[in-house]
Amino acid sequence: MDAWHLSKRLAAVANFVPDGARLADIGSDHAYLPANLLLNNQISFAIAGEVAPGPLANVKSEVQRHRLGDRLIPRLADGLAAIETDDLIDTVVIAGMGGRLICQILTDGQLETKRYHRLVLQPNIDVDLVRTWLSENGYRLVDEAVVADEGHYYEILVAEPGNVTYSARELQFGPYHLTEPSAAWTEKWQREANRIESIMKNLETADKTDTEAYQSYQHELQTIMEALVYASR
């Protein structure tokens, strides 16, 4: 993949990076995202943080190939430790990781008096945990999106400083999705409902409807169907 041509997932993430931002892309993976934004003059400066020498070498190669050495700085560091005060970073992207890892990176790098102007987060799993972390640590969601890319559904959370408390349903399904559901969001959860129904039918065939697992799936399916009905009002 060339920096000029982002995947659908990364292109969707890029859409939420403000024009002129000073960006830190944590776990940058070849620096495709910041390189693309710089080459298209959408941001002014970027840090590409990697925790291991191998991925950092990929970032350096991308920087050299596109002659971005003065505007895209590779850093070998753990999470938000890649950001230095003089960088004047206002926007942080953490994409393509598990939700628990994203929460850990945010927790480890949190400064009591520092709130970035914008966080753009794309957890592959455990999206509800990331929403919970944001709510508990002085950030509010300002937008959400779901993008379908090569058979997978990816959720993107966009947060800015603020204090909001979300309901359990909002934490699991997303407050913006529940009020303005996109086709991709609906497809994602309908597919999950279908998957659970298939598992339940197998358990029914095996005469295991009185098991804890069956009851758990039953509750999970009911929760999803109620969210789909709520969002379609």
GROMACS .gro file of C-alpha atoms in nm:
model
  233
    1MET     CA    1   0.000   0.000   0.000
    2ASP     CA    2   0.133   0.341  -0.098
    3ALA     CA    3   0.086   0.646   0.122
    4TRP     CA    4  -0.122   0.802  -0.156
    5HIS     CA    5  -0.369   0.513  -0.142
    6LEU     CA    6  -0.499   0.438   0.205
    7SER     CA    7  -0.716   0.137   0.288
    8LYS     CA    8  -1.083   0.213   0.347
    9ARG     CA    9  -1.019   0.178   0.720
   10LEU     CA   10  -0.731   0.428   0.731
   11ALA     CA   11  -0.907   0.665   0.489
   12ALA     CA   12  -1.201   0.674   0.730
   13VAL     CA   13  -0.965   0.749   1.019
   14ALA     CA   14  -0.799   1.023   0.814
   15ASN     CA   15  -1.135   1.192   0.760
   16PHE     CA   16  -1.149   1.277   1.130
   17VAL     CA   17  -0.805   1.440   1.150
   18PRO     CA   18  -0.856   1.819   1.149
   19ASP     CA   19  -0.697   2.029   0.874
   20GLY     CA   20  -0.366   2.177   0.984
   21ALA     CA   21  -0.333   1.938   1.278
   22ARG     CA   22  -0.006   1.852   1.447
   23LEU     CA   23  -0.052   1.478   1.464
   24ALA     CA   24   0.088   1.189   1.667
   25ASP     CA   25   0.014   0.852   1.508
   26ILE     CA   26   0.085   0.587   1.771
   27GLY     CA   27   0.164   0.241   1.636
   28SER     CA   28   0.192   0.398   1.293
   29ASP     CA   29   0.254   0.086   1.078
   30HIS     CA   30   0.470   0.221   0.792
   31ALA     CA   31   0.340   0.575   0.864
   32TYR     CA   32   0.090   0.545   0.580
   33LEU     CA   33  -0.165   0.767   0.755
   34PRO     CA   34   0.057   1.066   0.849
   35ALA     CA   35   0.247   1.044   0.518
   36ASN     CA   36  -0.079   1.057   0.325
   37LEU     CA   37  -0.208   1.354   0.524
   38LEU     CA   38   0.120   1.542   0.478
   39LEU     CA   39   0.145   1.467   0.106
   40ASN     CA   40  -0.208   1.601   0.063
   41ASN     CA   41  -0.126   1.910   0.274
   42GLN     CA   42  -0.398   1.826   0.526
   43ILE     CA   43  -0.173   1.845   0.833
   44SER     CA   44   0.135   2.050   0.914
   45PHE     CA   45   0.349   1.809   1.119
   46ALA     CA   46   0.344   1.451   1.246
   47ILE     CA   47   0.512   1.211   1.484
   48ALA     CA   48   0.502   0.841   1.397
   49GLY     CA   49   0.552   0.640   1.714
   50GLU     CA   50   0.658   0.274   1.716
   51VAL     CA   51   0.751   0.052   2.009
   52ALA     CA   52   0.986  -0.184   1.818
   53PRO     CA   53   1.288  -0.122   1.587
   54GLY     CA   54   1.147  -0.327   1.298
   55PRO     CA   55   0.828  -0.124   1.248
   56LEU     CA   56   1.026   0.197   1.309
   57ALA     CA   57   1.254   0.104   1.017
   58ASN     CA   58   0.943   0.081   0.797
   59VAL     CA   59   0.843   0.431   0.907
   60LYS     CA   60   1.189   0.568   0.828
   61SER     CA   61   1.174   0.410   0.483
   62GLU     CA   62   0.840   0.578   0.414
   63VAL     CA   63   0.974   0.914   0.536
   64GLN     CA   64   1.275   0.891   0.306
   65ARG     CA   65   1.075   0.771   0.007
   66HIS     CA   66   0.844   1.071   0.021
   67ARG     CA   67   1.109   1.319   0.142
   68LEU     CA   68   0.912   1.409   0.452
   69GLY     CA   69   1.207   1.424   0.692
   70ASP     CA   70   1.136   1.774   0.818
   71ARG     CA   71   0.766   1.716   0.878
   72LEU     CA   72   0.729   1.347   0.973
   73ILE     CA   73   0.944   1.239   1.267
   74PRO     CA   74   0.985   0.868   1.352
   75ARG     CA   75   1.014   0.796   1.725
   76LEU     CA   76   1.100   0.472   1.903
   77ALA     CA   77   0.893   0.489   2.221
   78ASP     CA   78   0.621   0.316   2.418
   79GLY     CA   79   0.282   0.470   2.337
   80LEU     CA   80   0.237   0.840   2.407
   81ALA     CA   81   0.596   0.864   2.531
   82ALA     CA   82   0.673   0.928   2.164
   83ILE     CA   83   0.532   1.278   2.208
   84GLU     CA   84   0.761   1.556   2.330
   85THR     CA   85   0.642   1.891   2.462
   86ASP     CA   86   0.809   2.085   2.181
   87ASP     CA   87   0.612   1.886   1.920
   88LEU     CA   88   0.298   2.083   2.012
   89ILE     CA   89   0.082   1.784   1.924
   90ASP     CA   90  -0.291   1.857   1.927
   91THR     CA   91  -0.432   1.540   1.766
   92VAL     CA   92  -0.358   1.177   1.853
   93VAL     CA   93  -0.448   0.875   1.640
   94ILE     CA   94  -0.432   0.521   1.779
   95ALA     CA   95  -0.568   0.276   1.523
   96GLY     CA   96  -0.563  -0.094   1.452
   97MET     CA   97  -0.516  -0.225   1.806
   98GLY     CA   98  -0.733  -0.397   2.063
   99GLY     CA   99  -0.944  -0.176   2.285
  100ARG     CA  100  -0.770  -0.288   2.603
  101LEU     CA  101  -0.430  -0.194   2.460
  102ILE     CA  102  -0.559   0.145   2.348
  103CYS     CA  103  -0.692   0.210   2.699
  104GLN     CA  104  -0.357   0.107   2.848
  105ILE     CA  105  -0.166   0.339   2.613
  106LEU     CA  106  -0.396   0.628   2.702
  107THR     CA  107  -0.370   0.555   3.074
  108ASP     CA  108   0.009   0.523   3.072
  109GLY     CA  109   0.048   0.847   2.876
  110GLN     CA  110  -0.212   1.053   3.056
  111LEU     CA  111  -0.106   1.383   3.210
  112GLU     CA  112  -0.330   1.534   3.476
  113THR     CA  113  -0.325   1.881   3.321
  114LYS     CA  114  -0.306   1.776   2.953
  115ARG     CA  115  -0.598   1.704   2.722
  116TYR     CA  116  -0.532   1.669   2.350
  117HIS     CA  117  -0.765   1.869   2.128
  118ARG     CA  118  -0.874   1.549   1.954
  119LEU     CA  119  -0.835   1.174   1.991
  120VAL     CA  120  -0.915   0.954   1.690
  121LEU     CA  121  -0.928   0.592   1.807
  122GLN     CA  122  -0.995   0.278   1.605
  123PRO     CA  123  -1.009  -0.028   1.831
  124ASN     CA  124  -1.043  -0.363   1.655
  125ILE     CA  125  -1.224  -0.516   1.955
  126ASP     CA  126  -1.356  -0.407   2.297
  127VAL     CA  127  -1.488  -0.077   2.164
  128ASP     CA  128  -1.708  -0.037   2.472
  129LEU     CA  129  -1.400  -0.033   2.697
  130VAL     CA  130  -1.258   0.260   2.500
  131ARG     CA  131  -1.583   0.454   2.529
  132THR     CA  132  -1.580   0.386   2.903
  133TRP     CA  133  -1.219   0.508   2.934
  134LEU     CA  134  -1.301   0.830   2.749
  135SER     CA  135  -1.601   0.901   2.971
  136GLU     CA  136  -1.401   0.837   3.288
  137ASN     CA  137  -1.100   1.044   3.184
  138GLY     CA  138  -1.230   1.381   3.073
  139TYR     CA  139  -1.316   1.316   2.708
  140ARG     CA  140  -1.651   1.318   2.530
  141LEU     CA  141  -1.738   1.160   2.199
  142VAL     CA  142  -1.799   1.411   1.920
  143ASP     CA  143  -1.845   1.158   1.639
  144GLU     CA  144  -1.838   0.789   1.558
  145ALA     CA  145  -1.822   0.582   1.242
  146VAL     CA  146  -1.824   0.222   1.125
  147VAL     CA  147  -1.642   0.126   0.807
  148ALA     CA  148  -1.658  -0.207   0.626
  149ASP     CA  149  -1.320  -0.307   0.483
  150GLU     CA  150  -1.237  -0.649   0.334
  151GLY     CA  151  -1.506  -0.833   0.525
  152HIS     CA  152  -1.441  -0.666   0.862
  153TYR     CA  153  -1.629  -0.387   1.038
  154TYR     CA  154  -1.414  -0.126   1.210
  155GLU     CA  155  -1.541   0.134   1.458
  156ILE     CA  156  -1.384   0.479   1.483
  157LEU     CA  157  -1.429   0.695   1.792
  158VAL     CA  158  -1.361   1.068   1.784
  159ALA     CA  159  -1.325   1.243   2.120
  160GLU     CA  160  -1.246   1.588   2.253
  161PRO     CA  161  -1.212   1.724   2.608
  162GLY     CA  162  -1.539   1.725   2.799
  163ASN     CA  163  -1.740   1.537   3.059
  164VAL     CA  164  -2.024   1.305   2.961
  165THR     CA  165  -2.178   0.999   3.126
  166TYR     CA  166  -2.307   0.731   2.890
  167SER     CA  167  -2.566   0.459   2.948
  168ALA     CA  168  -2.471   0.092   2.924
  169ARG     CA  169  -2.639   0.076   2.582
  170GLU     CA  170  -2.448   0.382   2.460
  171LEU     CA  171  -2.119   0.235   2.580
  172GLN     CA  172  -2.177  -0.088   2.392
  173PHE     CA  173  -2.334   0.044   2.071
  174GLY     CA  174  -2.231   0.410   2.056
  175PRO     CA  175  -2.445   0.717   2.129
  176TYR     CA  176  -2.414   0.853   1.776
  177HIS     CA  177  -2.494   0.519   1.614
  178LEU     CA  178  -2.806   0.480   1.826
  179THR     CA  179  -2.945   0.814   1.708
  180GLU     CA  180  -2.817   0.809   1.347
  181PRO     CA  181  -2.735   0.448   1.256
  182SER     CA  182  -2.534   0.400   0.939
  183ALA     CA  183  -2.583   0.105   0.706
  184ALA     CA  184  -2.243  -0.033   0.809
  185TRP     CA  185  -2.328  -0.013   1.181
  186THR     CA  186  -2.662  -0.188   1.125
  187GLU     CA  187  -2.496  -0.457   0.911
  188LYS     CA  188  -2.228  -0.515   1.175
  189TRP     CA  189  -2.474  -0.577   1.454
  190GLN     CA  190  -2.720  -0.772   1.239
  191ARG     CA  191  -2.433  -1.000   1.139
  192GLU     CA  192  -2.341  -1.044   1.506
  193ALA     CA  193  -2.705  -1.124   1.589
  194ASN     CA  194  -2.711  -1.384   1.311
  195ARG     CA  195  -2.390  -1.540   1.443
  196ILE     CA  196  -2.532  -1.570   1.794
  197GLU     CA  197  -2.860  -1.715   1.662
  198SER     CA  198  -2.662  -1.983   1.477
  199ILE     CA  199  -2.474  -2.077   1.795
  200MET     CA  200  -2.800  -2.092   1.990
  201LYS     CA  201  -2.958  -2.323   1.731
  202ASN     CA  202  -2.663  -2.559   1.766
  203LEU     CA  203  -2.705  -2.558   2.143
  204GLU     CA  204  -3.078  -2.623   2.104
  205THR     CA  205  -3.004  -2.919   1.876
  206ALA     CA  206  -2.769  -3.054   2.142
  207ASP     CA  207  -3.041  -3.005   2.407
  208LYS     CA  208  -2.832  -2.754   2.598
  209THR     CA  209  -3.084  -2.474   2.640
  210ASP     CA  210  -3.056  -2.491   3.019
  211THR     CA  211  -2.683  -2.416   3.018
  212GLU     CA  212  -2.523  -2.094   3.134
  213ALA     CA  213  -2.371  -2.046   2.788
  214TYR     CA  214  -2.712  -2.061   2.617
  215GLN     CA  215  -2.864  -1.814   2.860
  216SER     CA  216  -2.568  -1.578   2.810
  217TYR     CA  217  -2.611  -1.589   2.432
  218GLN     CA  218  -2.984  -1.536   2.474
  219HIS     CA  219  -2.925  -1.223   2.680
  220GLU     CA  220  -2.664  -1.097   2.435
  221LEU     CA  221  -2.897  -1.147   2.139
  222GLN     CA  222  -3.180  -0.969   2.316
  223THR     CA  223  -2.951  -0.673   2.393
  224ILE     CA  224  -2.846  -0.644   2.028
  225MET     CA  225  -3.200  -0.672   1.892
  226GLU     CA  226  -3.324  -0.408   2.137
  227ALA     CA  227  -3.043  -0.173   2.024
  228LEU     CA  228  -3.130  -0.230   1.656
  229VAL     CA  229  -3.498  -0.157   1.724
  230TYR     CA  230  -3.408   0.149   1.932
  231ALA     CA  231  -3.182   0.286   1.657
  232SER     CA  232  -3.445   0.234   1.388
  233ARG     CA  233  -3.714   0.441   1.563
   0.00000   0.00000   0.00000
